[in-house]
PDB file of C-alpha atoms in Angstrom:
ATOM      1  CA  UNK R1484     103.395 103.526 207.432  1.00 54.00           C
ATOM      2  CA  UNK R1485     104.271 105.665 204.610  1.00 59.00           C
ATOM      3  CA  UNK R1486     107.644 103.326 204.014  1.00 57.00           C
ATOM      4  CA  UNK R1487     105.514 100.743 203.655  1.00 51.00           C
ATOM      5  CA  UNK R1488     102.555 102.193 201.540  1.00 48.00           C
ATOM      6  CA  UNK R1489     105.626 103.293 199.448  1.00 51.00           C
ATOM      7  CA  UNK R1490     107.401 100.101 199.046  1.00 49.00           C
ATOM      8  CA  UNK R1491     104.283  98.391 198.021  1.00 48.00           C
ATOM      9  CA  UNK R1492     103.773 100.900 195.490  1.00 45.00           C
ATOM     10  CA  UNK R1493     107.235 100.253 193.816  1.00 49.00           C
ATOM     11  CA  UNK R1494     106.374  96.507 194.453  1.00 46.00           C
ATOM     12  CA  UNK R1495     103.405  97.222 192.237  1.00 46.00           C
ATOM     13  CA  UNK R1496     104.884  99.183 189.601  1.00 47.00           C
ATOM     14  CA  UNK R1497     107.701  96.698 189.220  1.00 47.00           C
ATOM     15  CA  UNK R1498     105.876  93.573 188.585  1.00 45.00           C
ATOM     16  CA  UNK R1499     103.702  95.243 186.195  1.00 46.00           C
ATOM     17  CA  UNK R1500     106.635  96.087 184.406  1.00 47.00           C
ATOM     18  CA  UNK R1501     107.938  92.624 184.471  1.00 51.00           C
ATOM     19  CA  UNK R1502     104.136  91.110 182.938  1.00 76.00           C
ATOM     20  CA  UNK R1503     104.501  93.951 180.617  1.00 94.00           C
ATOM     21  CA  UNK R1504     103.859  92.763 176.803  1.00 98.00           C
ATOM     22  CA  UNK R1505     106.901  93.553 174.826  1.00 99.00           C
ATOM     23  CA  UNK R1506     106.716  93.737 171.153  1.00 99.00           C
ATOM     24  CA  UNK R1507     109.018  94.136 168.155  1.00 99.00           C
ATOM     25  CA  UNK R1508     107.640  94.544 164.947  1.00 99.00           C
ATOM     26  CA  UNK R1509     110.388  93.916 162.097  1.00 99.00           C
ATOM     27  CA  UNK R1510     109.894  94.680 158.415  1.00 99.00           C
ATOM     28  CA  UNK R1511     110.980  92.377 156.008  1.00 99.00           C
ATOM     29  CA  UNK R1512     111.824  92.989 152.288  1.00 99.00           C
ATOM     30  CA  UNK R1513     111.167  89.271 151.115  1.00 98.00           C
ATOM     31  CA  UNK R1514     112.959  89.278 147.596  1.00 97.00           C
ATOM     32  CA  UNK R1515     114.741  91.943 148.299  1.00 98.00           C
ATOM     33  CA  UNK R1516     116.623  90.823 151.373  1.00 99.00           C
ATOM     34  CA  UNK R1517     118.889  88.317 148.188  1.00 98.00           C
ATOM     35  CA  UNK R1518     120.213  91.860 146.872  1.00 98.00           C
ATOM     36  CA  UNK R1519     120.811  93.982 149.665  1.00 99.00           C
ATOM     37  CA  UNK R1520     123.901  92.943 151.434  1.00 98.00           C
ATOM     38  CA  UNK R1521     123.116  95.525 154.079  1.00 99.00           C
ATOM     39  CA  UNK R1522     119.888  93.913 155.122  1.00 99.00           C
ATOM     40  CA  UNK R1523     120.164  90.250 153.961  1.00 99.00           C
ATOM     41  CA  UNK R1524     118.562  86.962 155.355  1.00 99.00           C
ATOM     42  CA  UNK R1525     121.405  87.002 157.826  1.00 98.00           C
ATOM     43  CA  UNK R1526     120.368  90.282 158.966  1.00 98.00           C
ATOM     44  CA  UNK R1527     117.141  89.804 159.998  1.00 99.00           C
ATOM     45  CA  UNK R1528     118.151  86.701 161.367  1.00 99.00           C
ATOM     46  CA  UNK R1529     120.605  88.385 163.747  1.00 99.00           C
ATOM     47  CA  UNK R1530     118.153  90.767 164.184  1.00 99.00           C
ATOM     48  CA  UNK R1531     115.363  88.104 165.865  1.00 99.00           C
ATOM     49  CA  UNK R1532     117.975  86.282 167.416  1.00 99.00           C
ATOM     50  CA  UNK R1533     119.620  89.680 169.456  1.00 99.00           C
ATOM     51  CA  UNK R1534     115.796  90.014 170.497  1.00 99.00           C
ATOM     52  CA  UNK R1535     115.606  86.872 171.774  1.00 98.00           C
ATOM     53  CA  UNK R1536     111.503  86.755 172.023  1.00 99.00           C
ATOM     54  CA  UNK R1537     109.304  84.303 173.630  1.00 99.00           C
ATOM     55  CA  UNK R1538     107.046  84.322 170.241  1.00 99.00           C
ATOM     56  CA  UNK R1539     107.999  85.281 166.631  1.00 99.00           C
ATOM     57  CA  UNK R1540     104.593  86.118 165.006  1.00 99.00           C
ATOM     58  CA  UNK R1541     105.152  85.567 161.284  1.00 99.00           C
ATOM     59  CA  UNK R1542     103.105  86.200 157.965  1.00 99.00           C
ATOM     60  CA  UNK R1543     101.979  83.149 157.421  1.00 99.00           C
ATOM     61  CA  UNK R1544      98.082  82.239 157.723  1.00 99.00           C
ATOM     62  CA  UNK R1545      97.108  80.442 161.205  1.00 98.00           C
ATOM     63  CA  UNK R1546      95.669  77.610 158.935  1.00 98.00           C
ATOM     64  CA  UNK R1547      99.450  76.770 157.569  1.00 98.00           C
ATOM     65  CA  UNK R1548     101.910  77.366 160.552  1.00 98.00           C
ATOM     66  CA  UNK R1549     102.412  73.842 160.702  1.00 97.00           C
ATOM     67  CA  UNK R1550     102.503  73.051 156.947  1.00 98.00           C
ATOM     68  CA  UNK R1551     105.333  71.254 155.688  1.00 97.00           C
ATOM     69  CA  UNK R1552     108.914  72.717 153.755  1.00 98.00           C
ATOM     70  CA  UNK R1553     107.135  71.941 150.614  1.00 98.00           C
ATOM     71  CA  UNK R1554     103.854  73.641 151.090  1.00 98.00           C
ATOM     72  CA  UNK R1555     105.344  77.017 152.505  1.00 98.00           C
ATOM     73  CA  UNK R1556     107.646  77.475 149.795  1.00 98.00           C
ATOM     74  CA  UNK R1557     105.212  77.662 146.906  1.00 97.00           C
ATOM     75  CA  UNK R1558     103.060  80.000 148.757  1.00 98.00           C
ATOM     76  CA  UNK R1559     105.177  82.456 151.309  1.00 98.00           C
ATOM     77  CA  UNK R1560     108.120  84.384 151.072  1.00 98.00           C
ATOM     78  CA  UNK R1561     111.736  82.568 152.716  1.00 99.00           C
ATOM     79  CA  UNK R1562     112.299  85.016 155.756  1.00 99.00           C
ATOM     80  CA  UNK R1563     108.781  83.624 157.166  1.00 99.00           C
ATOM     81  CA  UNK R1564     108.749  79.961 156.778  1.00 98.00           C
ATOM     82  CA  UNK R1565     112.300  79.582 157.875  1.00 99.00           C
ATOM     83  CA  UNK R1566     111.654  81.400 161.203  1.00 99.00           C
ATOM     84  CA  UNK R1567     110.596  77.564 162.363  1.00 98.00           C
ATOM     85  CA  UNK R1568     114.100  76.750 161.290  1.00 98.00           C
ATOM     86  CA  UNK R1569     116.075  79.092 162.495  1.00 99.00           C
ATOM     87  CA  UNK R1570     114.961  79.356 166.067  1.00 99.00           C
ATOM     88  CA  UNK R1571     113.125  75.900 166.695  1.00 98.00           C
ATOM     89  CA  UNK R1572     112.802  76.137 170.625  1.00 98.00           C
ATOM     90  CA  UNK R1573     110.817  79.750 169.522  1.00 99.00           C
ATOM     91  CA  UNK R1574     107.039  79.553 169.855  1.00 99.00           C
ATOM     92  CA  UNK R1575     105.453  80.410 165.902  1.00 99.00           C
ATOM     93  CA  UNK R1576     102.712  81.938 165.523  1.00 99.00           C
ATOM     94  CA  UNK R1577     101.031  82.981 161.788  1.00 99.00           C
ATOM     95  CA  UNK R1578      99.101  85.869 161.470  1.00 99.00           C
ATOM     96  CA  UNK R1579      98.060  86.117 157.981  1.00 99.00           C
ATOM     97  CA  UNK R1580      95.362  86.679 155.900  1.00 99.00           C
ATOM     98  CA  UNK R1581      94.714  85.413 152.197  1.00 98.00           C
ATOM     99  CA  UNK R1582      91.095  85.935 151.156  1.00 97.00           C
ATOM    100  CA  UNK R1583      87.874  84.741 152.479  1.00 96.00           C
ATOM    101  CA  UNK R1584      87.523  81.759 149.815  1.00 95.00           C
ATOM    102  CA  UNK R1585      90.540  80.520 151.517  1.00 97.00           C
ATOM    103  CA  UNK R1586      89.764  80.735 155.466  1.00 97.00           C
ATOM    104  CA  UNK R1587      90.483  77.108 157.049  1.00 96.00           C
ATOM    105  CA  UNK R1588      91.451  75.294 153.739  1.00 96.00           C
ATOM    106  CA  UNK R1589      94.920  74.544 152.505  1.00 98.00           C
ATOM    107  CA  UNK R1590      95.843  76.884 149.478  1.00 98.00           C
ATOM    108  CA  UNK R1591      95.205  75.462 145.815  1.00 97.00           C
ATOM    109  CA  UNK R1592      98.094  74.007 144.001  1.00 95.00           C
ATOM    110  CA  UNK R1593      99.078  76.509 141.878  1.00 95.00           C
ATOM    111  CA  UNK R1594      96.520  78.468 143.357  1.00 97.00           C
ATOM    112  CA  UNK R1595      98.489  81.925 142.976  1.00 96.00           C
ATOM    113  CA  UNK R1596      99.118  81.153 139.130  1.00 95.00           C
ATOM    114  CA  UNK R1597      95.483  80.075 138.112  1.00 94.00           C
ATOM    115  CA  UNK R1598      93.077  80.586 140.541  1.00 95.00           C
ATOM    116  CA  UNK R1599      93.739  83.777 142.252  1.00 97.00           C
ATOM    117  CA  UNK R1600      91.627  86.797 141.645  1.00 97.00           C
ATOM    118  CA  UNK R1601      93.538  89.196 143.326  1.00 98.00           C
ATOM    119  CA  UNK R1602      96.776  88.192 141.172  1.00 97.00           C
ATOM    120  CA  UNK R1603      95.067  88.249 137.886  1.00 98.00           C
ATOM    121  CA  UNK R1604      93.248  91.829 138.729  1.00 98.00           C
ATOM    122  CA  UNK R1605      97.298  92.393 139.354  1.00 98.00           C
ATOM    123  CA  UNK R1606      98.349  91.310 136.063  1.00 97.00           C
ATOM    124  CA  UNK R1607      95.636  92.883 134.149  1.00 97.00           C
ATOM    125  CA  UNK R1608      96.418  96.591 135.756  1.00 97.00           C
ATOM    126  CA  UNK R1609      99.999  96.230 135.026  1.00 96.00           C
ATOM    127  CA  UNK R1610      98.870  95.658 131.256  1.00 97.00           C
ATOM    128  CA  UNK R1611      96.246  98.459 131.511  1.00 97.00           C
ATOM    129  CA  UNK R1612      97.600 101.412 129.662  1.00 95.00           C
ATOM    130  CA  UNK R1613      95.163 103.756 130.768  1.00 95.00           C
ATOM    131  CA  UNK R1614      95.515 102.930 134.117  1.00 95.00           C
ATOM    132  CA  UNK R1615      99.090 102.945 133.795  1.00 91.00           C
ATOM    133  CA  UNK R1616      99.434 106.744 133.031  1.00 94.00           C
ATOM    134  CA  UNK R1617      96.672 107.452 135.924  1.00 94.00           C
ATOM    135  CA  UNK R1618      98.740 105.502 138.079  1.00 97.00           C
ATOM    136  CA  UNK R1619     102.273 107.544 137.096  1.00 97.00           C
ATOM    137  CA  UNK R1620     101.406 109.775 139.944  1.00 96.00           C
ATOM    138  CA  UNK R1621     101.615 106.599 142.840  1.00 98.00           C
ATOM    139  CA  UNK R1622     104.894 104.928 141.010  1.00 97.00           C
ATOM    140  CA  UNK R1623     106.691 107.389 142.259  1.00 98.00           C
ATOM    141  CA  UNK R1624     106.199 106.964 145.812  1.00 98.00           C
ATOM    142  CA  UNK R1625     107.007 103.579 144.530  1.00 98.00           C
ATOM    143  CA  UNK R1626     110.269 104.493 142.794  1.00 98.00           C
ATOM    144  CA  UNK R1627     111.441 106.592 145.975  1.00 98.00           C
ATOM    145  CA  UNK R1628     110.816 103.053 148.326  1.00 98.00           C
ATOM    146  CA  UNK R1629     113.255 101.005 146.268  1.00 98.00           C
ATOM    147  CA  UNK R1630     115.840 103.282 146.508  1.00 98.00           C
ATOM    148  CA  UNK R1631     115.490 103.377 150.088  1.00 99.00           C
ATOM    149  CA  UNK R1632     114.820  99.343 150.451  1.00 99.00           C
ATOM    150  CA  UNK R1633     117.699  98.399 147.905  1.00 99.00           C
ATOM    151  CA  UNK R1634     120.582 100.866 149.968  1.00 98.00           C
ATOM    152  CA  UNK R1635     119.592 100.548 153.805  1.00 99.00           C
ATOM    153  CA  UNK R1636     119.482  98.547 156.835  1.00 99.00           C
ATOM    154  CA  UNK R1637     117.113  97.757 159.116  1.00 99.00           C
ATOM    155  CA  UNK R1638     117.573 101.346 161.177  1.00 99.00           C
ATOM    156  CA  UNK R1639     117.865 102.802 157.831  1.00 99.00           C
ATOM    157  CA  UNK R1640     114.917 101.729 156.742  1.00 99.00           C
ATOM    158  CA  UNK R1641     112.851 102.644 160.065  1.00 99.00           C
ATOM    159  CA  UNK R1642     114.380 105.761 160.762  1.00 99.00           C
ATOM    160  CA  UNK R1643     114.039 107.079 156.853  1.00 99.00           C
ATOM    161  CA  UNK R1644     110.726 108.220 155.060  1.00 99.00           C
ATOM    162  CA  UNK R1645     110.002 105.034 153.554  1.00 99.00           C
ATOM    163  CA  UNK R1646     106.428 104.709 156.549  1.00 99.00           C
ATOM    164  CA  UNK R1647     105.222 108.159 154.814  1.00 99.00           C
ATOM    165  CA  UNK R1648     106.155 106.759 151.102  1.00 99.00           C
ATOM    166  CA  UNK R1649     103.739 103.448 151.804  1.00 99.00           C
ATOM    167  CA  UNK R1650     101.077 105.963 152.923  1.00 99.00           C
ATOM    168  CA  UNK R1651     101.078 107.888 150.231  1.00 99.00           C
ATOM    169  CA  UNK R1652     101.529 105.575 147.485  1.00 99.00           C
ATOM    170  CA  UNK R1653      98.032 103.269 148.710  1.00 99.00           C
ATOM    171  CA  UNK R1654      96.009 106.535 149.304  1.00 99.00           C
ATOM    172  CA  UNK R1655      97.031 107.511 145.957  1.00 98.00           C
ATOM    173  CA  UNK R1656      95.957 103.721 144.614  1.00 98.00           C
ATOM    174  CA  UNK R1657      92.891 103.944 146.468  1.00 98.00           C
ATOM    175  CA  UNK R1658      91.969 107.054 144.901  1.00 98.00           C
ATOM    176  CA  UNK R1659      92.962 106.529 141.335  1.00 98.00           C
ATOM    177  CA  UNK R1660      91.024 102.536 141.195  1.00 98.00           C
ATOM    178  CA  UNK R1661      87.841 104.092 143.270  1.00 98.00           C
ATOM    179  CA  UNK R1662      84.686 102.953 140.731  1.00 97.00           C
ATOM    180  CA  UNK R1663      86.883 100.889 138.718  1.00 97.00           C
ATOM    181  CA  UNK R1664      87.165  97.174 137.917  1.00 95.00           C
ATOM    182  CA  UNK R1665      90.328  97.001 139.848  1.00 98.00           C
ATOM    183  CA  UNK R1666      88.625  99.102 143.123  1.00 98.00           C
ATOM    184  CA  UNK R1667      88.794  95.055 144.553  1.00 98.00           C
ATOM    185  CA  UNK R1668      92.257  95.261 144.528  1.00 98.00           C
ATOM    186  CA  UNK R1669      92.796  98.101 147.362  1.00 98.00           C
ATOM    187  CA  UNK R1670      89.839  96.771 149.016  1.00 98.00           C
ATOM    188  CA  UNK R1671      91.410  93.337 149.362  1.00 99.00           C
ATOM    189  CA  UNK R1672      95.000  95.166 150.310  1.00 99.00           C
ATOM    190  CA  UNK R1673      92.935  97.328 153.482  1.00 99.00           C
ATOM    191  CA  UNK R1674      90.784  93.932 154.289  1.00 99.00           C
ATOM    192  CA  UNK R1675      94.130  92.036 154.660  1.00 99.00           C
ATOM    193  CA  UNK R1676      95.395  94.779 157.097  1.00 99.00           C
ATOM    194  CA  UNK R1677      92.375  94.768 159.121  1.00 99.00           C
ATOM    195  CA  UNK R1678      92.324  90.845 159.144  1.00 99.00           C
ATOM    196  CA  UNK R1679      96.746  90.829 160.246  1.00 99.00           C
ATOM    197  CA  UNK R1680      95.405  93.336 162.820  1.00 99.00           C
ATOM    198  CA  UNK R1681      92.623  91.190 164.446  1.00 99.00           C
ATOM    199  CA  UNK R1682      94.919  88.361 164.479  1.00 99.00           C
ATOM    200  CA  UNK R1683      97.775  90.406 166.449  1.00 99.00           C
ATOM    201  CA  UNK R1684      95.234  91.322 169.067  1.00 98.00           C
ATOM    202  CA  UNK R1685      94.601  87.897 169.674  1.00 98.00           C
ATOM    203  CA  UNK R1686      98.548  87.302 170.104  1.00 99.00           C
ATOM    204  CA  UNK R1687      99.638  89.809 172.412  1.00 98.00           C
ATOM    205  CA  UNK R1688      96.378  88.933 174.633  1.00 98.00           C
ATOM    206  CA  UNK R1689      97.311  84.941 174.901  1.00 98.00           C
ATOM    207  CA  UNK R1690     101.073  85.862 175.106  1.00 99.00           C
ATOM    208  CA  UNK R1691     100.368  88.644 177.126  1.00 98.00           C
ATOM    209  CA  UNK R1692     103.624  89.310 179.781  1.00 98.00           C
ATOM    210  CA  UNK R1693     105.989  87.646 176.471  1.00 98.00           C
ATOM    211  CA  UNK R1694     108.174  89.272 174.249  1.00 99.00           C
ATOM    212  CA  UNK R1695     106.817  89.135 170.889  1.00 99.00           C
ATOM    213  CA  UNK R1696     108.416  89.356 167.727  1.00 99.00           C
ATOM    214  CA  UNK R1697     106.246  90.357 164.618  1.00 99.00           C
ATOM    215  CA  UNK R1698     107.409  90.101 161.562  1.00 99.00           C
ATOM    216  CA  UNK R1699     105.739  91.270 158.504  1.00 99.00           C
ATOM    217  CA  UNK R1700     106.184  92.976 155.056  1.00 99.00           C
ATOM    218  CA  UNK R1701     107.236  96.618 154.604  1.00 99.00           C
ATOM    219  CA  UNK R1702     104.265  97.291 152.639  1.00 99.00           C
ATOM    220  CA  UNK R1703     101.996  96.707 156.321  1.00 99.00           C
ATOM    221  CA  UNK R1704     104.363  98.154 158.893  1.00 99.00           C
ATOM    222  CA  UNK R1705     102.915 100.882 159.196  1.00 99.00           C
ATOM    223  CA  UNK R1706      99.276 100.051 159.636  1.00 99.00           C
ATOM    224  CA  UNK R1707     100.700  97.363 161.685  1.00 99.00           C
ATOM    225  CA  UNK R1708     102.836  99.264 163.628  1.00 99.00           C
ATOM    226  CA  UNK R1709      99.879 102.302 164.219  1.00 98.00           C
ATOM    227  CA  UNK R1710      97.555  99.672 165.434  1.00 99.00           C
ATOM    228  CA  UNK R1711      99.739  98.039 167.979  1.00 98.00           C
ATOM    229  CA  UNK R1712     100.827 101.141 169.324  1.00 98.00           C
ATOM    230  CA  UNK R1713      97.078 101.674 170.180  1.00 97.00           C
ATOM    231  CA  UNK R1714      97.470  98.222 172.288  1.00 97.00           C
ATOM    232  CA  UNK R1715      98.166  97.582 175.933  1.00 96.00           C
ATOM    233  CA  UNK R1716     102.005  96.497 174.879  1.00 98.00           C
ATOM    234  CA  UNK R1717     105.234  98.223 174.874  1.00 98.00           C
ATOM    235  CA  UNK R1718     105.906  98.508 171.179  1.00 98.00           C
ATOM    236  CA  UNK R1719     110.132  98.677 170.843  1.00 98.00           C
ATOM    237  CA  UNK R1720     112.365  99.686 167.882  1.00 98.00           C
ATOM    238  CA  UNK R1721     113.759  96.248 167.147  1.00 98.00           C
ATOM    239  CA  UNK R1722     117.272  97.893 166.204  1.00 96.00           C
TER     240      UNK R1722
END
């Protein structure tokens, strides 16, 4: 009786591994991937395709993940649009999030040029002088990422201080523009977290069992990364 009671306990334990949710989350460099030969396109590629998920989970919005070439291009960086490309028998899944002026509508023409208020907030900061020598403090944290991003692979990058650097450098933003005309900025930054978050809840549960691939800027790993590892999946070092 015991054998038994046993066996069906290992029975048990091994098919919940098996339905286990398996996720990789992947930080991508967009621009940056063009200049650093040791974590390229073809890196991150490679990377995805060793993994061999069920679903790649990409930033893109939900509203656009079947947009055409054209479309994608002018508004999301090449790693995430080409995903469709690369591995076409791959389930893709967006997981974005733009603004609430732009939930279930297509994105402007030229919407990031003229219309966006997040981008012109951007602009005008950089061109702020006074804000410029408050921010000196957060640059940086800044200044200490590129070095790591422009010199280091994928495990480089993951298993170096560049998680604590992103940290830092938006709690320092978010306490130098608090009360200012530019306080929307950070606001928008921590909404779009939440928002990616929300939406990867609602992935692993309908993929639930699948290995997932998420890919998504450095900038949000770690929020990212923190939240998932609060989720009923097995969150896995993609290197």
């Amino acid at each position: 009786m015991q054998k038994l009671f046993m066996l069906a306990v290992a029975l048990i334990l091994k098919a919940t591994a098996f339905s286990q949710t398996t996720v990789y989350l992947i930080p991508s460099l967009h621009g940056i991937h063009k200049t650093n030969a040791k974590y390229n396109y073809d890196s991150i590629k490679a990377t995805v395709q060793r993994i061999h998920p069920d679903v790649i989970a990409v930033e893109i919005r939900k509203e656009d993940i079947s947009s055409d070439t054209a479309y994608l291009k002018q508004n999301y960086p090449y790693e995430m649009w080409m995903m469709r490309y690369w591995f076409p028998t791959t389930t893709i899944e967006g997981f974005d999030w733009l603004g609430t002026e732009l939930e279930g509508k297509p994105i402007p023409n030229r919407y990031w040029q003229d219309h966006s208020r997040i981008k012109a907030l951007q602009k005008l900061l950089s061109l702020d002088t006074v804000y410029s020598k408050k921010l000196a403090n957060c640059q940086l944290y800044a200044d200490q990422r590129m070095t790591i991003l422009n010199n280091s692979t994928l495990k480089g990058i993951l298993l170096s201080n560049d998680a604590v650097l992103i940290k830092e450098y938006y709690d320092c933003l978010t306490q130098q523009l608090r009360g200012s005309d530019y306080e929307e900025l950070t606001t928008f930054y921590d909404t779009r977290n939440q928002q990616m978050m929300q939406r990867l809840k609602e992935l692993v549960t309908l993929y639930s069992g699948k290995r997932i691939v998420v890919i998504t800027g450095d900038d949000h790993a770690p929020y990212l990364r923190a939240f998932l590892s609060k989720q009923n999946v097995m969150l896995k070092q993609p290197y």
